[in-house]
Tab-separated table of C-alpha atoms in Angstrom:
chain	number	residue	atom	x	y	z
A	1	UNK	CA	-0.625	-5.020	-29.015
A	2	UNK	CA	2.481	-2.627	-30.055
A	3	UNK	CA	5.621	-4.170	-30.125
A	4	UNK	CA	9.211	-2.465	-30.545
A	5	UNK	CA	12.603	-3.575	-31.503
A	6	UNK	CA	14.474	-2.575	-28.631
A	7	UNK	CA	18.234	-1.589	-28.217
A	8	UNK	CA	18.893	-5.644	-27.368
A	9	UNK	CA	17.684	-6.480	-30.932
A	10	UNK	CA	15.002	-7.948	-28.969
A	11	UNK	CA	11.416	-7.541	-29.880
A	12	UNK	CA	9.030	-6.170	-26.662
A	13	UNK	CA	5.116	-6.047	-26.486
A	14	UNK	CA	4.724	-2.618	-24.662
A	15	UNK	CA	2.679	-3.448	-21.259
A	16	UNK	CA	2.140	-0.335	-19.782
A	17	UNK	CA	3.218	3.446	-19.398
A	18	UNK	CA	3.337	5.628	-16.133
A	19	UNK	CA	4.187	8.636	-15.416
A	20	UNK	CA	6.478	9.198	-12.384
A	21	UNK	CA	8.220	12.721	-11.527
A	22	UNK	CA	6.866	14.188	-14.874
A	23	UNK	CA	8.800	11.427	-16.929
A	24	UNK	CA	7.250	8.840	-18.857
A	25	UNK	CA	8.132	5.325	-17.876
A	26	UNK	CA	7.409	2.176	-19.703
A	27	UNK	CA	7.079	-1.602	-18.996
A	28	UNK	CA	8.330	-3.876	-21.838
A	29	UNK	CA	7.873	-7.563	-22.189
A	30	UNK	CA	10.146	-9.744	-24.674
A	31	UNK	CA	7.713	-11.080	-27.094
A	32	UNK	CA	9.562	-14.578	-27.431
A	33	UNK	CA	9.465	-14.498	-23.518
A	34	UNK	CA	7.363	-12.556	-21.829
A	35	UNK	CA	8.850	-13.222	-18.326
A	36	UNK	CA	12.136	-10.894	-19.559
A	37	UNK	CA	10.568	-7.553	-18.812
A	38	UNK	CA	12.411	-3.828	-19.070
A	39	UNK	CA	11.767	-0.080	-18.453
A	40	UNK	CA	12.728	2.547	-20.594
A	41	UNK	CA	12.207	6.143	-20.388
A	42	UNK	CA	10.827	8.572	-22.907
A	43	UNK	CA	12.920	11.969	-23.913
A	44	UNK	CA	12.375	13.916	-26.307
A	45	UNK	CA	15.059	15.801	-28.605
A	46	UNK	CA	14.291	17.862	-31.272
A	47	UNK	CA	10.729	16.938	-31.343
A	48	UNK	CA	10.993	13.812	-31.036
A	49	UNK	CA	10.503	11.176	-28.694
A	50	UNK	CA	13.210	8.245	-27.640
A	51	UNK	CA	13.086	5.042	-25.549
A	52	UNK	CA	16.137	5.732	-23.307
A	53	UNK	CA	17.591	3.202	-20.805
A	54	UNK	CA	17.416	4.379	-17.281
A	55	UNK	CA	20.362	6.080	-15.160
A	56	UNK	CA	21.134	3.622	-12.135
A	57	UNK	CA	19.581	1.486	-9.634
A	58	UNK	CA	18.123	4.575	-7.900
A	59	UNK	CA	15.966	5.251	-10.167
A	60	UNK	CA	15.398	1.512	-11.359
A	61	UNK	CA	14.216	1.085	-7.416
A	62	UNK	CA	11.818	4.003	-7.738
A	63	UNK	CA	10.252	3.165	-10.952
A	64	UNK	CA	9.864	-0.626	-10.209
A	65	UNK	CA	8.200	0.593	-7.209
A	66	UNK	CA	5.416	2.737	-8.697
A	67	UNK	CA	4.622	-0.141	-11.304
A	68	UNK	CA	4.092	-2.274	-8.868
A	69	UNK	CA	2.027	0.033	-6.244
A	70	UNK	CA	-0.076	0.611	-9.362
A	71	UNK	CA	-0.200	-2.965	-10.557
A	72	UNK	CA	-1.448	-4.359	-6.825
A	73	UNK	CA	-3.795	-0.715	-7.135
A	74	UNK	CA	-5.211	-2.558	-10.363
A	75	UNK	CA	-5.640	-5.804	-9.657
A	76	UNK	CA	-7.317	-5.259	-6.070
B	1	UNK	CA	-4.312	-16.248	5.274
B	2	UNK	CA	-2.243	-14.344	7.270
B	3	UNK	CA	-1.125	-10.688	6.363
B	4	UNK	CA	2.259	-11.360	7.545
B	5	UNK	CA	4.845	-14.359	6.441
B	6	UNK	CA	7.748	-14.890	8.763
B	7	UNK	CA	10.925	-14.935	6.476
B	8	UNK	CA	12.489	-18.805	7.178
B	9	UNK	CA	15.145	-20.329	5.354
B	10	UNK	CA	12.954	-21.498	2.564
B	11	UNK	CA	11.189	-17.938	1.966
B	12	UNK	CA	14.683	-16.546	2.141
B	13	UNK	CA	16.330	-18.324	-0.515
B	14	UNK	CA	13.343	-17.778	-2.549
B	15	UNK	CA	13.823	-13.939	-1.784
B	16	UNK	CA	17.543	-14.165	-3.329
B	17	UNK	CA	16.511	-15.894	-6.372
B	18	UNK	CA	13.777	-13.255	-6.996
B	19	UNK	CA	16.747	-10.673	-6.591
B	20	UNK	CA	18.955	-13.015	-8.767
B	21	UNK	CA	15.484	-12.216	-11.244
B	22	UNK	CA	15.805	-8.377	-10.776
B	23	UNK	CA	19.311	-8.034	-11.322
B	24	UNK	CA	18.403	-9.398	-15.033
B	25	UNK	CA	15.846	-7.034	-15.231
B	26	UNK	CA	18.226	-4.408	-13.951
B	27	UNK	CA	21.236	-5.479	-16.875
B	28	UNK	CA	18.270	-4.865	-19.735
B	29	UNK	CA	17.099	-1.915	-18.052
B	30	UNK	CA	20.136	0.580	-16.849
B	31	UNK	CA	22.857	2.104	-19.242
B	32	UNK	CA	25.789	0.499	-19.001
B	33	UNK	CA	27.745	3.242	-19.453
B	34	UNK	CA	27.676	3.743	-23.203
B	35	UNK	CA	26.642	7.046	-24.356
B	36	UNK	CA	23.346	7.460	-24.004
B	37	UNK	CA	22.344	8.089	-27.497
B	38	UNK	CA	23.878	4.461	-29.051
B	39	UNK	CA	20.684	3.074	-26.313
B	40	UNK	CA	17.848	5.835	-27.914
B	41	UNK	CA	15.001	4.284	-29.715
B	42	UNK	CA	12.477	5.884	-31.350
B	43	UNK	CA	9.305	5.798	-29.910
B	44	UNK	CA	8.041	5.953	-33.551
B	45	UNK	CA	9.287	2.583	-34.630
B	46	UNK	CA	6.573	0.664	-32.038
B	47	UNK	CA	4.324	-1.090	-34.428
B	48	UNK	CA	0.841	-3.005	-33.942
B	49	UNK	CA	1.684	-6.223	-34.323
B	50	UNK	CA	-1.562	-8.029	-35.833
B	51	UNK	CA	0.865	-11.844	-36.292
B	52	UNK	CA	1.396	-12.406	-32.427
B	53	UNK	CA	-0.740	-13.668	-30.819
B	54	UNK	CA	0.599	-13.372	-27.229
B	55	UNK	CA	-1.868	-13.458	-24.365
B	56	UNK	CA	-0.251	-11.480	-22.320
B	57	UNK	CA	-0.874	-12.260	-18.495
B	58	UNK	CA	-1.480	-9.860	-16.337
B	59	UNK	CA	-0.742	-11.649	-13.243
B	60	UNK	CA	2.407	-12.880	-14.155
B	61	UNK	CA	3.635	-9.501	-15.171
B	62	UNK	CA	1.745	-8.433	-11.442
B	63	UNK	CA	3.985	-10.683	-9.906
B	64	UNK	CA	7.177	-9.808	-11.258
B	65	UNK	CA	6.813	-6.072	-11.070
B	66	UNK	CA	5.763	-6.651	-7.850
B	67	UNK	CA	8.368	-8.895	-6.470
B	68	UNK	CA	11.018	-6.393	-7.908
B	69	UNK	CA	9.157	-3.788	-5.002
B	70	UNK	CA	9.367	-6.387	-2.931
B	71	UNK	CA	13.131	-7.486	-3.401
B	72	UNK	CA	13.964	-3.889	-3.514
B	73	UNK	CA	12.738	-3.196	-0.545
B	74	UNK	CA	13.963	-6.317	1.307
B	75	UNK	CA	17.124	-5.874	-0.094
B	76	UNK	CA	17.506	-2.395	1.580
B	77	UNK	CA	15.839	-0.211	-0.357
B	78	UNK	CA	13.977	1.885	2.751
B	79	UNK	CA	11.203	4.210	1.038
B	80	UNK	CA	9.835	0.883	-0.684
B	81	UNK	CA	9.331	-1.184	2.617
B	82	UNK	CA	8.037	1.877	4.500
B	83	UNK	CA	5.731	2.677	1.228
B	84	UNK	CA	4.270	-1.044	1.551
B	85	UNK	CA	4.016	-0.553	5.483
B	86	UNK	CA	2.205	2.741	5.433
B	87	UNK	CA	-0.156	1.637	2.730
B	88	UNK	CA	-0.726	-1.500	5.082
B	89	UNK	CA	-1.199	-0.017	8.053
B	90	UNK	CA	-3.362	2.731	6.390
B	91	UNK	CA	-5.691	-0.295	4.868
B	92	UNK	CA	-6.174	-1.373	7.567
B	93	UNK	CA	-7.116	1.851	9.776
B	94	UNK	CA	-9.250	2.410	6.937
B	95	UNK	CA	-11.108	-0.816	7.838
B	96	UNK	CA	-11.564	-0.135	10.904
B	97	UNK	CA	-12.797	3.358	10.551
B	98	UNK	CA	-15.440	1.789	8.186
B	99	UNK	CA	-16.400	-0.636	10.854
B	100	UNK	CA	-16.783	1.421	13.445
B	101	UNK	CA	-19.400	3.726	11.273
B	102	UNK	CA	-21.259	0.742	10.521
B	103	UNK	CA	-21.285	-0.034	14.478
B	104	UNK	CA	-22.447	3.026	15.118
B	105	UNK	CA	-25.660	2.725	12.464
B	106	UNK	CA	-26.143	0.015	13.377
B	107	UNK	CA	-26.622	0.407	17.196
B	108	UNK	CA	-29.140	3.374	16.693
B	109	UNK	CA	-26.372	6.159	17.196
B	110	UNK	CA	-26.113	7.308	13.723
B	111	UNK	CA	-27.350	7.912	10.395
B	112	UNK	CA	-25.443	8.635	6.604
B	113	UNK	CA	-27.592	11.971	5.726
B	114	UNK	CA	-28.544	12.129	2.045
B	115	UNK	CA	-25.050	13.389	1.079
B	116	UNK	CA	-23.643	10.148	2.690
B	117	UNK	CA	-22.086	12.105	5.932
B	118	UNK	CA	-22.246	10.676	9.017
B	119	UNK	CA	-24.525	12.468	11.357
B	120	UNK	CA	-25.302	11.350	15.229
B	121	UNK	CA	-28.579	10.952	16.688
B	122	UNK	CA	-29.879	13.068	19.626
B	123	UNK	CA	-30.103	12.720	22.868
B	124	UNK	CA	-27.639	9.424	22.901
B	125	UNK	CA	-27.390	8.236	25.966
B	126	UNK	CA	-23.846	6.842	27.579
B	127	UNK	CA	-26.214	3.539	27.732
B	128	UNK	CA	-26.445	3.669	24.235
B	129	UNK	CA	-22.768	3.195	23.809
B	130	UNK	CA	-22.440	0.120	25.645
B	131	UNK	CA	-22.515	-2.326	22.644
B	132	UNK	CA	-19.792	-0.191	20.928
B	133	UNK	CA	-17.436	0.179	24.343
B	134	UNK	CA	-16.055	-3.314	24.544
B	135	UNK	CA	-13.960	-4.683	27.069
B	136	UNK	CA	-11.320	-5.079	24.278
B	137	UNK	CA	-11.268	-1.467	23.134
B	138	UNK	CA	-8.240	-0.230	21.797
B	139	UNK	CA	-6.384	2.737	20.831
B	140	UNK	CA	-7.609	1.980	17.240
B	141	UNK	CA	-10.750	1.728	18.224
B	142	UNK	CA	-10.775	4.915	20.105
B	143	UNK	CA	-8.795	6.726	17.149
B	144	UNK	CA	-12.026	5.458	15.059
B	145	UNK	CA	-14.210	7.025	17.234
B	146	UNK	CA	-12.916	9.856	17.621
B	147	UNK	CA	-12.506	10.198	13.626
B	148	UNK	CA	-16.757	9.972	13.407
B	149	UNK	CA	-18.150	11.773	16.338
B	150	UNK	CA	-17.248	14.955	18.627
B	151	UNK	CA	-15.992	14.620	22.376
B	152	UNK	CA	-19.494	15.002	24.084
B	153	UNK	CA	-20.060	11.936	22.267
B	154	UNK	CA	-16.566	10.196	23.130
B	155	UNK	CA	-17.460	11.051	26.443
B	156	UNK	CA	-20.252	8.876	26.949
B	157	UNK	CA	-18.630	6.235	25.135
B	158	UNK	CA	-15.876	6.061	27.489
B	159	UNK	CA	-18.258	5.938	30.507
B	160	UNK	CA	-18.666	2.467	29.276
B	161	UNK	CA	-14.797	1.380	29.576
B	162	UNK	CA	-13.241	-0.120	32.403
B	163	UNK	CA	-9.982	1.619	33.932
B	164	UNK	CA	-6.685	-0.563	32.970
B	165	UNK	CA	-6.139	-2.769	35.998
B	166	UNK	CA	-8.922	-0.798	38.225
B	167	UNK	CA	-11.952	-3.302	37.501
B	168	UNK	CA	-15.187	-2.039	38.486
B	169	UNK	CA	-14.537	1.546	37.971
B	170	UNK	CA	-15.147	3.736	34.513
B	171	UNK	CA	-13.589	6.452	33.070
B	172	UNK	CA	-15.917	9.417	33.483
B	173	UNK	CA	-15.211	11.669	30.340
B	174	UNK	CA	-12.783	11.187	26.948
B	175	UNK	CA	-10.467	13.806	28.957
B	176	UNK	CA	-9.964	11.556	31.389
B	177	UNK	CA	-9.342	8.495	29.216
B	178	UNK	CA	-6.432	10.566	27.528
B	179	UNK	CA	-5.326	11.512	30.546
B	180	UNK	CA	-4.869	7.820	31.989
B	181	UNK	CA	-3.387	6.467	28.671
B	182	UNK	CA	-1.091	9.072	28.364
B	183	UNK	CA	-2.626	10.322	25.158
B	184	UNK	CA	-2.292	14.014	26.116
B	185	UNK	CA	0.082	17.322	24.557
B	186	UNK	CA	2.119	19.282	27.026
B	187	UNK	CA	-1.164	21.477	28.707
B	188	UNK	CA	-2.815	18.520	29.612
B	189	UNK	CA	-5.071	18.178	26.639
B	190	UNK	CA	-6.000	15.248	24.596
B	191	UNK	CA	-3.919	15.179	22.014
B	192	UNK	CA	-5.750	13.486	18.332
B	193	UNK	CA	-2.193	12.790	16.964
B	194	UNK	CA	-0.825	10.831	19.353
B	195	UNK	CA	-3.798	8.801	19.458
B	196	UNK	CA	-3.822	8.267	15.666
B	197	UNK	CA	0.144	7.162	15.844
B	198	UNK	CA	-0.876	4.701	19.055
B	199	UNK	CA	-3.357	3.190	16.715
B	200	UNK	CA	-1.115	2.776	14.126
B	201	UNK	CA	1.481	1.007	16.267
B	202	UNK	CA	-1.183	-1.123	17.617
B	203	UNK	CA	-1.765	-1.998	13.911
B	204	UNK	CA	1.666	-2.279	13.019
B	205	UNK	CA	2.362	-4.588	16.449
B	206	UNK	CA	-0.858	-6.740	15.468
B	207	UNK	CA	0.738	-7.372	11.856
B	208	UNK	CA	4.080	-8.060	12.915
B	209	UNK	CA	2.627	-10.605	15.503
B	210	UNK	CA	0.477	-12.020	12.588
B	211	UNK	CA	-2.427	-11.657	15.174
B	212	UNK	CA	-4.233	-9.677	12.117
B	213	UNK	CA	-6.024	-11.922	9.622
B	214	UNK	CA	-7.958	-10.995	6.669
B	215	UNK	CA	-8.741	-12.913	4.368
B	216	UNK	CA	-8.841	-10.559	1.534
B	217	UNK	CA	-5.141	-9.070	2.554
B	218	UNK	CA	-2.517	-9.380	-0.194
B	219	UNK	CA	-0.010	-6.949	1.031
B	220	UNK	CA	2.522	-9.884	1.694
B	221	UNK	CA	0.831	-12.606	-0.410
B	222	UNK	CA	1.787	-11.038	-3.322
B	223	UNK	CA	4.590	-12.784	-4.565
B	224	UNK	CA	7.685	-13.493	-1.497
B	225	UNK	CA	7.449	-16.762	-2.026
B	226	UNK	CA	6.736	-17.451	-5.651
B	227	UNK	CA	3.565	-19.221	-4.655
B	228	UNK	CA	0.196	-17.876	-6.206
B	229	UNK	CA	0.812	-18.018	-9.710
């Protein structure tokens, strides 16, 4: 599994990536406790690519909402 | 079980303490106002961790993500419930569509060609349709219908369907049926939309009444009440 050091100082296993409106999305799962789960964006400046918190609950609401749509499409 | 769970006391508090959950979720998730850049993380620095040996469960991650859609949409959050809804209601057409094809085969109507379409016999009789025409048809069941074979066809199969609260006599043509049930556009014509959105009510009426069971439905199973895991 691929793990990250995230902006918490906390250490996530990487669960799985969707793409929603042409912006990468990932799910994150503390590795000490994997019921504290995250998303985090992906931009890229300058070539490179960045983890980036999300902007409000707006877009929280949407994302949460495709995971799970394509979790329950999964595990049908 | 039952595809729909009435929301009591119990399932209620359980609701808030799943949105107690999200707002967690929602503190490590959002920027909290600090420039954006302080929260950036490279991509890059993800590593394969060999030492860790966390068995990640997939069901317990199911069910949170899951009962964040679900909070979020209880909690007010429109486009969610009516996503859920729609993809319920849709199953279930879906279902019954299938069913009705394999009512049709199976009475001697119909065939799946070599390219899997659906293709109807000849020379079907109105007779013929008499095991199909119950005397608990429904809009969704006519919807069906008329989703797998043309009007001649919809025509004899209505020949078999007593009129609402005129026992003894028949509808003589799909026309007609409309007609009666109101399922017609401003000429006087049947009208395939309004039929499909009466079937979907009926659907949507059937959940809300819990009157549809399946037993493989997990629409509202899925995690309201904290119970499958």
């Amino acid at each position: 599994m691929y793990t990250i050091i995230l902006d918490d100082n906390k250490e996530y296993a990487i669960i799985k990536e969707l793409k929603i409106n042409d912006v990468i999305y990932t799910l994150f799962s503390e590795v000490e406790d994997p019921t504290n789960i995250c998303y985090r964006k992906i931009v890229t400046e300058n070539n490179e690519d960045f983890y980036e918190r999300l902007n409000d609950e707006n877009e929280f609401d949407l994302v949460s909402m495709e995971f799970a749509k394509k979790l329950l499409e999964e595990n049908k | 079980m039952r595809v729909n769970d009435t929301y009591d006391e119990d399932t209620l508090v359980r609701i808030v303490n799943k949105a107690q959950h999200r707002n967690e979720i929602v503190d490590r998730t959002i920027s909290q106002g600090e420039s954006s850049t302080k929260t950036r993380i490279p991509v890059k620095g993800k590593r394969k961790n060999k030492e860790n040996k966390i068995v990640i469960n997939k069901r317990v991650f199911t069910t949170g993500v899951v009962a964040i859609g679900l909070v979020a949409s209880l909690l007010g959050v429109d486009i969610g419930s009516k996503l859920q809804k729609a993809s319920t209601i849709n199953s279930k057409y879906n279902a019954e569509l299938k069913s009705a094809q394999e009512k049709l085969i199976d009475n001697n109507l119909a065939f799946l060609n070599e390219k899997g379409e659906l293709k109807i016999n000849d020379n079907t009789s109105a007779r013929d349709y008499a095991n199909i025409a119950t005397a608990d048809f429904t809009f969704v069941d006519a919807s069906c219908y008329y989703d797998l074979i043309d009007y001649r066809e919809m025509d004899k199969l209505v020949q078999n369907i007593e009129i609402f609260n005129d026992k003894g006599h028949y509808y003589t043509d799909f026309n007609q049926y409309c007609r009666i049930n109101g399922v017609i556009d401003s000429n006087g014509y049947p009208n395939y939309s309004m039929l499909y959105n009466l079937a979907k009510k009926e659907i949507a009426q059937s959940l809300n009444e819990s009157t549809f069971i399946d037993e493989n439905e997990t629409y509202y199973d899925t995690n309201i009440g904290g119970r499958s895991q």
